[in-house]
PDB file of C-alpha atoms in Angstrom:
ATOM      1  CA  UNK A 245     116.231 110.694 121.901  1.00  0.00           C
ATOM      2  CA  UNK A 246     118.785 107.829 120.864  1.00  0.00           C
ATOM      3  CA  UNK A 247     118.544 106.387 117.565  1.00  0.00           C
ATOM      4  CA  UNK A 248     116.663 102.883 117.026  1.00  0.00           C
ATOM      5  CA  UNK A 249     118.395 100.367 115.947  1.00  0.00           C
ATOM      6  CA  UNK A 250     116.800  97.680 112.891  1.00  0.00           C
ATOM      7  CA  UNK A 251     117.994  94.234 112.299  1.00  0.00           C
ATOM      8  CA  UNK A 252     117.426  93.433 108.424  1.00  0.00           C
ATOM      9  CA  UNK A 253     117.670  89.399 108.016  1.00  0.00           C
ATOM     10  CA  UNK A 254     117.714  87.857 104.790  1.00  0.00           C
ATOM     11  CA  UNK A 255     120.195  85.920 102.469  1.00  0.00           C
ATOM     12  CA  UNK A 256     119.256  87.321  99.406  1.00  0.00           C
ATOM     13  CA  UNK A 257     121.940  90.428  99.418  1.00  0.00           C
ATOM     14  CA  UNK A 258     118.964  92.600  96.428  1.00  0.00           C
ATOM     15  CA  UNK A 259     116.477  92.210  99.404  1.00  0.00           C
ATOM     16  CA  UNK A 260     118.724  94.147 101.869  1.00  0.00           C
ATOM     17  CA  UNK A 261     119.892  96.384 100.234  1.00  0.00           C
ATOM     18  CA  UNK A 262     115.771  97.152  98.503  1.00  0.00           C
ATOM     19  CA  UNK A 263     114.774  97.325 102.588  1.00  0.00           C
ATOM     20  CA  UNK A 264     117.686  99.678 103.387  1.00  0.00           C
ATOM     21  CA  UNK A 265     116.267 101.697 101.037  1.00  0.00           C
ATOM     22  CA  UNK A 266     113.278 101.779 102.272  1.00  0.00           C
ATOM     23  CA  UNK A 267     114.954 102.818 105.916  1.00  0.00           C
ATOM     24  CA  UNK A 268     117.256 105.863 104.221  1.00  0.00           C
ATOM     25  CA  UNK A 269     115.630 108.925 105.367  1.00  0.00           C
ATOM     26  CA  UNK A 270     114.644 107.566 108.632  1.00  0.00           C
ATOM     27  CA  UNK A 271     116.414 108.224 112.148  1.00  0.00           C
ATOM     28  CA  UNK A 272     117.707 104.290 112.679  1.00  0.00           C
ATOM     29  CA  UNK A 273     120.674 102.540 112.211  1.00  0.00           C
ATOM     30  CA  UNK A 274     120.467  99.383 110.113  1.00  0.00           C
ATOM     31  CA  UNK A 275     122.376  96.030 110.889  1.00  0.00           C
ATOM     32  CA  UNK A 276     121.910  93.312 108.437  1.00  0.00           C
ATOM     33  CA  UNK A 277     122.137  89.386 108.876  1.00  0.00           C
ATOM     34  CA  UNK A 278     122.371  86.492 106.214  1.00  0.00           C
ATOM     35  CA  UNK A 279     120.610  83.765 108.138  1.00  0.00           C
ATOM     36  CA  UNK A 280     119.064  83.025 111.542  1.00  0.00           C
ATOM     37  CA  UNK A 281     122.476  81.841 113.131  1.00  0.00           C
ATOM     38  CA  UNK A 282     123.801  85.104 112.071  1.00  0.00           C
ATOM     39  CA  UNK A 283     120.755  87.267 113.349  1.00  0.00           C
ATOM     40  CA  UNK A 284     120.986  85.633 116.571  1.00  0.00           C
ATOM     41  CA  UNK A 285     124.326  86.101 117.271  1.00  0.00           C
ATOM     42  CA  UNK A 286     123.853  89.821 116.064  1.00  0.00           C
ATOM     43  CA  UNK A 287     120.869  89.971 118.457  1.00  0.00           C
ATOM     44  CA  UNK A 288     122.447  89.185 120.953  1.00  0.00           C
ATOM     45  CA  UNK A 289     125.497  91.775 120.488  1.00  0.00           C
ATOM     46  CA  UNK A 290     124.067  94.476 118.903  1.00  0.00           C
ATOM     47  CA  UNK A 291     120.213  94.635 120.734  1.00  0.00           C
ATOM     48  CA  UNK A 292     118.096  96.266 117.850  1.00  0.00           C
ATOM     49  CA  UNK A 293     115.112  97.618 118.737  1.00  0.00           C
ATOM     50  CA  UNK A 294     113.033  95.958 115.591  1.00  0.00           C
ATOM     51  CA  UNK A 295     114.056  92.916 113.581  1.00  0.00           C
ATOM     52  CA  UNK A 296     112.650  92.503 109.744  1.00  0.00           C
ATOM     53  CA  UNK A 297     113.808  88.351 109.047  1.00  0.00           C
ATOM     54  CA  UNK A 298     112.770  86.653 106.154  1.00  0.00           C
ATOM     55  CA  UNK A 299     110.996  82.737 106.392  1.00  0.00           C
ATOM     56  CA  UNK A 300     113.416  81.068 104.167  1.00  0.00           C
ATOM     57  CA  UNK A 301     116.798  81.090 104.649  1.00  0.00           C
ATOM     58  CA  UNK A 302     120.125  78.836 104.673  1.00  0.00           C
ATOM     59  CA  UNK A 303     121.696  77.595 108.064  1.00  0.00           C
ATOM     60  CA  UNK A 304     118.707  78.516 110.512  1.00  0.00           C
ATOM     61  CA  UNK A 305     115.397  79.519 108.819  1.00  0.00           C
ATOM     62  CA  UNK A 306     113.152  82.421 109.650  1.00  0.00           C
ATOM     63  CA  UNK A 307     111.023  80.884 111.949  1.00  0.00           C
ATOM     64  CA  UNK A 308     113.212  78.963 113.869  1.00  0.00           C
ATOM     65  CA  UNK A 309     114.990  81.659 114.553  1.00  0.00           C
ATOM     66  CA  UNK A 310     111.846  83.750 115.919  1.00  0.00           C
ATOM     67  CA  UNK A 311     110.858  80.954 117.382  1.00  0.00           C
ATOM     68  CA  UNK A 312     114.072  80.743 119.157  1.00  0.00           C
ATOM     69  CA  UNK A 313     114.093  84.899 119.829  1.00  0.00           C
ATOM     70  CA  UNK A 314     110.644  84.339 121.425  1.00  0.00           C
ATOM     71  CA  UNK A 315     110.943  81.897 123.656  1.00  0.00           C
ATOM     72  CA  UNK A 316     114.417  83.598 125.763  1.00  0.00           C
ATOM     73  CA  UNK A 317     113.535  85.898 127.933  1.00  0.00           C
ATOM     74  CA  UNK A 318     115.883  88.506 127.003  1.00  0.00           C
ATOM     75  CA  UNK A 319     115.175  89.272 123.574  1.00  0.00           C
ATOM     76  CA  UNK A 320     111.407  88.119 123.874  1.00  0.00           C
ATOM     77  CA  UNK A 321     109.636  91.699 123.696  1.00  0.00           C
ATOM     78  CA  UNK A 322     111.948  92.846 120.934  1.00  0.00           C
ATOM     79  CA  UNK A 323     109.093  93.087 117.814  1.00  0.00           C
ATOM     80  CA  UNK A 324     109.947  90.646 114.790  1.00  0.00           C
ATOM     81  CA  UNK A 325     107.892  91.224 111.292  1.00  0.00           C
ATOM     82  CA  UNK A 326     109.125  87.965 109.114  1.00  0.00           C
ATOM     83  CA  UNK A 327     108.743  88.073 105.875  1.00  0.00           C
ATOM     84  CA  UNK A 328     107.044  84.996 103.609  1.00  0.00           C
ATOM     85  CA  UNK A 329     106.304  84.377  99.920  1.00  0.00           C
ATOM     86  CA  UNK A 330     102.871  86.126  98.879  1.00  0.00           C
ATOM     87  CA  UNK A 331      99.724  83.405  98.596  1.00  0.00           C
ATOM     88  CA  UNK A 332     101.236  80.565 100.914  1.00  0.00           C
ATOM     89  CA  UNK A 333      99.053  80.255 104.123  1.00  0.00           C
ATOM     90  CA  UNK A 334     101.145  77.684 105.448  1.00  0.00           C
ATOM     91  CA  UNK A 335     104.380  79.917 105.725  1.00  0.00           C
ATOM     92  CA  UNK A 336     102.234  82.594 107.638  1.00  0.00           C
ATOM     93  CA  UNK A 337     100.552  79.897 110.246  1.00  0.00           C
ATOM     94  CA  UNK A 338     104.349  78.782 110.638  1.00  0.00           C
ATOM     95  CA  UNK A 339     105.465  82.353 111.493  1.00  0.00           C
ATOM     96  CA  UNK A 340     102.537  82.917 113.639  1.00  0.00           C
ATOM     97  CA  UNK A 341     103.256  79.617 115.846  1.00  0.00           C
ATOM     98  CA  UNK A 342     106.769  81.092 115.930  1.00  0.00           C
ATOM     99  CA  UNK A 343     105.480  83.724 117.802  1.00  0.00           C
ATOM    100  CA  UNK A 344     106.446  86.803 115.379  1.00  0.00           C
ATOM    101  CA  UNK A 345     104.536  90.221 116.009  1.00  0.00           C
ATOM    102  CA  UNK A 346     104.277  90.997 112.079  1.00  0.00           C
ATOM    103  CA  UNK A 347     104.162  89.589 108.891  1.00  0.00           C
ATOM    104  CA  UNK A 348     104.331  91.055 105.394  1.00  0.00           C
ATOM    105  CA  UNK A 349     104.416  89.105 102.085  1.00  0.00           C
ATOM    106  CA  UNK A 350     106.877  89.430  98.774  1.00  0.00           C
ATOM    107  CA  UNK A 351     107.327  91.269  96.873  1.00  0.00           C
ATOM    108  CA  UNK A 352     108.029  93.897  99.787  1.00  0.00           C
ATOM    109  CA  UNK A 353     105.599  97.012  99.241  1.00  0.00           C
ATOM    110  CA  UNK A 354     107.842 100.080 100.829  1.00  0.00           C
ATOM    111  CA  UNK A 355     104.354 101.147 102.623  1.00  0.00           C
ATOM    112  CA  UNK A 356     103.612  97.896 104.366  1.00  0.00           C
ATOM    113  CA  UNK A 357     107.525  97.471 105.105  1.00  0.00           C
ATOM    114  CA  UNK A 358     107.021 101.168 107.084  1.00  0.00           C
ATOM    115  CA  UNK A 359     103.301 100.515 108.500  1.00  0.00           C
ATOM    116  CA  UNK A 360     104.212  97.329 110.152  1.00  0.00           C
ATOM    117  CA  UNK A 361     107.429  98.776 111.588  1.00  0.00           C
ATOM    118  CA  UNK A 362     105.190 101.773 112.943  1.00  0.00           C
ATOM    119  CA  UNK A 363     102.979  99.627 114.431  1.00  0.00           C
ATOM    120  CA  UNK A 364     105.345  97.467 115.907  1.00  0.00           C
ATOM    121  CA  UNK A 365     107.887 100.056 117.728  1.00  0.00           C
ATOM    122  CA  UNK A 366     106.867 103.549 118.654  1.00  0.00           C
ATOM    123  CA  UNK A 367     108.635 106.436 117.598  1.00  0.00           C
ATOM    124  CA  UNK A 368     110.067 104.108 114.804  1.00  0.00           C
ATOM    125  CA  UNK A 369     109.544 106.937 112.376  1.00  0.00           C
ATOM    126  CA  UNK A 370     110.446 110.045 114.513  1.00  0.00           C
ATOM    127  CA  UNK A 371     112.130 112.246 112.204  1.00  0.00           C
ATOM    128  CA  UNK A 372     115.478 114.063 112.805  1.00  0.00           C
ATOM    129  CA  UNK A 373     114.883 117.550 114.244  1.00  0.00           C
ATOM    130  CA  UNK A 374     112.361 119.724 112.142  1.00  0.00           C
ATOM    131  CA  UNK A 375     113.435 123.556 112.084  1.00  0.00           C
ATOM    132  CA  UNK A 376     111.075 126.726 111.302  1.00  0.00           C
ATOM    133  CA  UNK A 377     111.195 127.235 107.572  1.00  0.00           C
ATOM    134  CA  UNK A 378     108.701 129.505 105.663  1.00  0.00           C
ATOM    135  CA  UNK A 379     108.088 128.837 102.374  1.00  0.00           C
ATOM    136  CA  UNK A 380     105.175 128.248 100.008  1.00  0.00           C
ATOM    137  CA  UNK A 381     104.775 125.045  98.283  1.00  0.00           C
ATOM    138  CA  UNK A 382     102.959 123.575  95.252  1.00  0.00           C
ATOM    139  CA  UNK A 383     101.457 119.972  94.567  1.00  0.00           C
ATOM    140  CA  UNK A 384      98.557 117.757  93.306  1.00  0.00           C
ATOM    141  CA  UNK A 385      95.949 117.343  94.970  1.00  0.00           C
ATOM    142  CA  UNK A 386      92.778 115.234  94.161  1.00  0.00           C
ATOM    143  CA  UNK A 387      94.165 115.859  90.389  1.00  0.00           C
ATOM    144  CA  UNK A 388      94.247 119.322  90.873  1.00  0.00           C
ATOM    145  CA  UNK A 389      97.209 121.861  91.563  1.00  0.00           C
ATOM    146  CA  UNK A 390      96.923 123.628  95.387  1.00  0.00           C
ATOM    147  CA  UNK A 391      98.982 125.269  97.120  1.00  0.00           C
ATOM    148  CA  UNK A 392      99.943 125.355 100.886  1.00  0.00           C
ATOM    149  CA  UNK A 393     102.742 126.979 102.852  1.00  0.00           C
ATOM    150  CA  UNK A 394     105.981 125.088 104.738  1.00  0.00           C
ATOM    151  CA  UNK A 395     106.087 125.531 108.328  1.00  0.00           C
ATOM    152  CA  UNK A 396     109.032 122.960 109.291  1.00  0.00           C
ATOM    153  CA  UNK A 397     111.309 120.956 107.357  1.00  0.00           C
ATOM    154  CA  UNK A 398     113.727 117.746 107.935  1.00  0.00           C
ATOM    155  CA  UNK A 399     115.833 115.869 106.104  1.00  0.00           C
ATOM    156  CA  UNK A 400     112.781 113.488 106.041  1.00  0.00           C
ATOM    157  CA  UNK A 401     110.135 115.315 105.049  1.00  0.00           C
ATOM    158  CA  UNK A 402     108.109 118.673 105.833  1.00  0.00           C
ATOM    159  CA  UNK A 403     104.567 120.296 107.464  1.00  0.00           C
ATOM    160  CA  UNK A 404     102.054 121.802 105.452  1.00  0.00           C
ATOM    161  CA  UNK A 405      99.681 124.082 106.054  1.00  0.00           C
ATOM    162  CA  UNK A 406      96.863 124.148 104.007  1.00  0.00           C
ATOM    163  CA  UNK A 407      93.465 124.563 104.858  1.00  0.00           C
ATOM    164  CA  UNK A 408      91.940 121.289 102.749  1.00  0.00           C
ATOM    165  CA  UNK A 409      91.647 117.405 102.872  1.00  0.00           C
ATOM    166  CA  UNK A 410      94.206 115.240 101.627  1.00  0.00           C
ATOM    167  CA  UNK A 411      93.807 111.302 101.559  1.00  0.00           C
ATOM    168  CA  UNK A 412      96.196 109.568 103.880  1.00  0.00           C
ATOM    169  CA  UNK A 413      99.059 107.904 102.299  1.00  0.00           C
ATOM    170  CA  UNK A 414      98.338 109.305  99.037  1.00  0.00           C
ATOM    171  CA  UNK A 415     101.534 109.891  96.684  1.00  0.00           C
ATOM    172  CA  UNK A 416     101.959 113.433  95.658  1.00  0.00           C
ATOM    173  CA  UNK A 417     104.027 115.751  93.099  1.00  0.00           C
ATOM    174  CA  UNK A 418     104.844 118.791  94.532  1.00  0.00           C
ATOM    175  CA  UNK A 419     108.036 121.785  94.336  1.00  0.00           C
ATOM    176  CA  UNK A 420     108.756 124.464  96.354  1.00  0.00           C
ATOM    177  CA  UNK A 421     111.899 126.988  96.266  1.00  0.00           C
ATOM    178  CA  UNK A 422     114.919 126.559  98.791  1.00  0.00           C
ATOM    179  CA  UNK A 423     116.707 130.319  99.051  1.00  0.00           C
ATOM    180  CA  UNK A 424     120.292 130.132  99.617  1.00  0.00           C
ATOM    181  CA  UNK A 425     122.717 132.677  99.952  1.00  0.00           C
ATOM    182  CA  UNK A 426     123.331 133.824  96.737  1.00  0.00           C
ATOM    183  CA  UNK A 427     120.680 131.539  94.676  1.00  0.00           C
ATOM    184  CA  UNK A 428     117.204 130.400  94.882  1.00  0.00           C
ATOM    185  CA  UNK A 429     116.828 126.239  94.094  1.00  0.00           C
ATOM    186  CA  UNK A 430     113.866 124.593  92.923  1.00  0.00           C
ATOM    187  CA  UNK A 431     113.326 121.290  94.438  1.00  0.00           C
ATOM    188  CA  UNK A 432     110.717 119.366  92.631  1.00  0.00           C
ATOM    189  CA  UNK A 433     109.538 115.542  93.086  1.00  0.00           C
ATOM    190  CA  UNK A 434     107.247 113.425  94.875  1.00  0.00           C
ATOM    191  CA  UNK A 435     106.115 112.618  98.559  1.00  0.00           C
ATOM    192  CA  UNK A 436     103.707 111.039 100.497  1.00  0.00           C
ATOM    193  CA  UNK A 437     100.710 112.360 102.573  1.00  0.00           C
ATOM    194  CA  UNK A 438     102.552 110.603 106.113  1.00  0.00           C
ATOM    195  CA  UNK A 439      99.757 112.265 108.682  1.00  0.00           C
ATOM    196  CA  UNK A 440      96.876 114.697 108.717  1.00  0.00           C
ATOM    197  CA  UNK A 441      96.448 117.646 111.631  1.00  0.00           C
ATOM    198  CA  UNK A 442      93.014 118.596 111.039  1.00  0.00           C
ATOM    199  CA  UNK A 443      89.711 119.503 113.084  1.00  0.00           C
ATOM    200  CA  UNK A 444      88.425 118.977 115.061  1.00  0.00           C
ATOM    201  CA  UNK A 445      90.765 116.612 116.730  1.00  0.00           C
ATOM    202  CA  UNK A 446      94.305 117.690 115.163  1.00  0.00           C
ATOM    203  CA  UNK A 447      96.751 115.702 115.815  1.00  0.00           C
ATOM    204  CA  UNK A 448      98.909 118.646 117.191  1.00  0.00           C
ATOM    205  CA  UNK A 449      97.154 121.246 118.609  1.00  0.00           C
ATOM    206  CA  UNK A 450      99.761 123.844 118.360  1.00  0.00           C
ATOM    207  CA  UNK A 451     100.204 123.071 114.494  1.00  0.00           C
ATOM    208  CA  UNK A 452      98.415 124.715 111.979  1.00  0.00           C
ATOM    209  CA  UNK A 453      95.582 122.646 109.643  1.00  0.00           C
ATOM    210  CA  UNK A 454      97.617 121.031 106.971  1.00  0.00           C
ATOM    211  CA  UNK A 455      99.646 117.454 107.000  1.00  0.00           C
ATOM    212  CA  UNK A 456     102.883 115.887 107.322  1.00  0.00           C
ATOM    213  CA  UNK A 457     104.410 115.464 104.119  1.00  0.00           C
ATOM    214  CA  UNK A 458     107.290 112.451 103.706  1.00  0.00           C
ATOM    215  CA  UNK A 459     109.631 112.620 100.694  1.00  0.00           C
ATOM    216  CA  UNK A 460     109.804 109.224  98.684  1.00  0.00           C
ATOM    217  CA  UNK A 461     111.682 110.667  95.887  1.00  0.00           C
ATOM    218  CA  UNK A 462     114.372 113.077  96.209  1.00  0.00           C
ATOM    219  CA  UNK A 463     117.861 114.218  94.972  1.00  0.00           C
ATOM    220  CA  UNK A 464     120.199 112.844  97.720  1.00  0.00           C
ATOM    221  CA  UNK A 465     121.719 116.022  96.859  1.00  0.00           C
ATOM    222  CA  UNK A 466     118.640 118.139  98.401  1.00  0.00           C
ATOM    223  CA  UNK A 467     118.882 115.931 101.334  1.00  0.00           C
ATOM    224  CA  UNK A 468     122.502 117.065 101.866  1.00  0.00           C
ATOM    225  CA  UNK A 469     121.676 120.554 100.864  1.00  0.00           C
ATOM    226  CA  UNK A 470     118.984 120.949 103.624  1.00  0.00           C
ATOM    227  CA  UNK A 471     121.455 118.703 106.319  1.00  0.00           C
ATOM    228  CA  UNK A 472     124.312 121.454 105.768  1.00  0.00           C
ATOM    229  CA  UNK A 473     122.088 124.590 104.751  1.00  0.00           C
ATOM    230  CA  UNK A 474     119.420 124.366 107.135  1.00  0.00           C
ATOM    231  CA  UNK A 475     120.770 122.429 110.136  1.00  0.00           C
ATOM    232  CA  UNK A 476     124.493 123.705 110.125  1.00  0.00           C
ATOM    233  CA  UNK A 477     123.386 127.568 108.951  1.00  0.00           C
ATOM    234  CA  UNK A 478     119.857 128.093 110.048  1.00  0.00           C
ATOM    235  CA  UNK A 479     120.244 126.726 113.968  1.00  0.00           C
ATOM    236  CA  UNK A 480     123.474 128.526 114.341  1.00  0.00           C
ATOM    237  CA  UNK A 481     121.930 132.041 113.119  1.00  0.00           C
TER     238      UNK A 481
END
């Protein structure tokens, strides 16, 4: 599956670069505009597959440009979540008439940013290719320590098993042990509870009970350990 593509619009260069943050572990490639005139020349080229724009901007606002996106055929069904200053009505009736799919409200919460771009493009947070990986792992639950075992891992995140409840979306601590070669490396920090998979309608059948974990804090270092251990050694042996 090809790589989506996200359009980032928004003048204020500490706003970028917080929402590419936000995008880092996730399969996309991320474009980035300074104003409307900018994002719709860079629509126009560069066809992403979601646009995040912010209202107020130099040049061309936000929702002229939507407005503008909207109304040609050709980039009409592309989904654009604008982005307004919390508390003011009146910017989000002007990015409704504009015609935009999503709004969310500063400052930027990094699970709203990644909800509404869920809900506005499928498969906007497939994850790169999960491998086997057995392993057991430990973390909070519900205040309390538990332990489950790893099925898959990514560079994104990993799968659980674990025969208990955990709340949706909840933030949790957790470590488990990564064996290499000639070492064994403990990897400990926090993630989020991304999905569930439990009866009695899992969301994968041929998953065991447990839940998709996402990490939200991590050594970029682990990231590139389990990129070149796991991908380059593991598929290869």
């Amino acid at each position: 599956m090809s790589r989506k593509k996200v359009l980032l619009v928004d003048d204020v260069r500490l706003l970028l670069e917080l929402e590419k943050t936000f995008l880092k572990n996730l399969p996309v490639d991320v474009i980035v505009a300074s104003n409307g005139a900018d994002a719709l020349s860079m629509v126009h080229s560069e066809r992403p597959d979601l646009i995040y724009m912010d209202l107020n901007m130099p040049v061309m606002d936000g929702s002229t440009c939507c407005a503008t996106l909207k109304s040609d055929p050709v980039t009409k069904n592309i989904p654009i979540i604008m982005v307004t200053t919390a508390g003011k009505e009146e910017d989000e009736l002007l990015c409704r008439k504009a015609g935009c799919d999503e709004f969310i409200t500063k400052p930027i919460n990094r699970n709203e940013f990644l909800d509404k771009g869920r809900k506005c493009l499928i498969d906007f947070e497939r994850r790169t290719r999960r491998i086997p990986y057995s392993g057991q792992i430990k973390y909070i639950n519900n205040g309390e320590e538990a332990t489950g075992a790893i099925t898959d891992i990514s560079r994104g995140g990993l799968f659980v098993a674990a025969g208990h409840d955990v709340l949706p979306d909840a933030s949790i601590d957790f470590s488990f042990t990564i064996h290499l070669p000639e070492e064994k490396l403990v990897v400990g920090s926090k993630g989020r509870v991304a999905w569930q998979n439990m009866p009695p309608n899992p969301r994968k059948p041929d998953y065991p009970q447990g839940f998709g974990m996402e990490f939200t804090k991590i050594d970029p270092k682990i990231i590139s350990l389990i990129d070149e251990f796991f991908f380059s050694t593991l598929l290869k042996s």
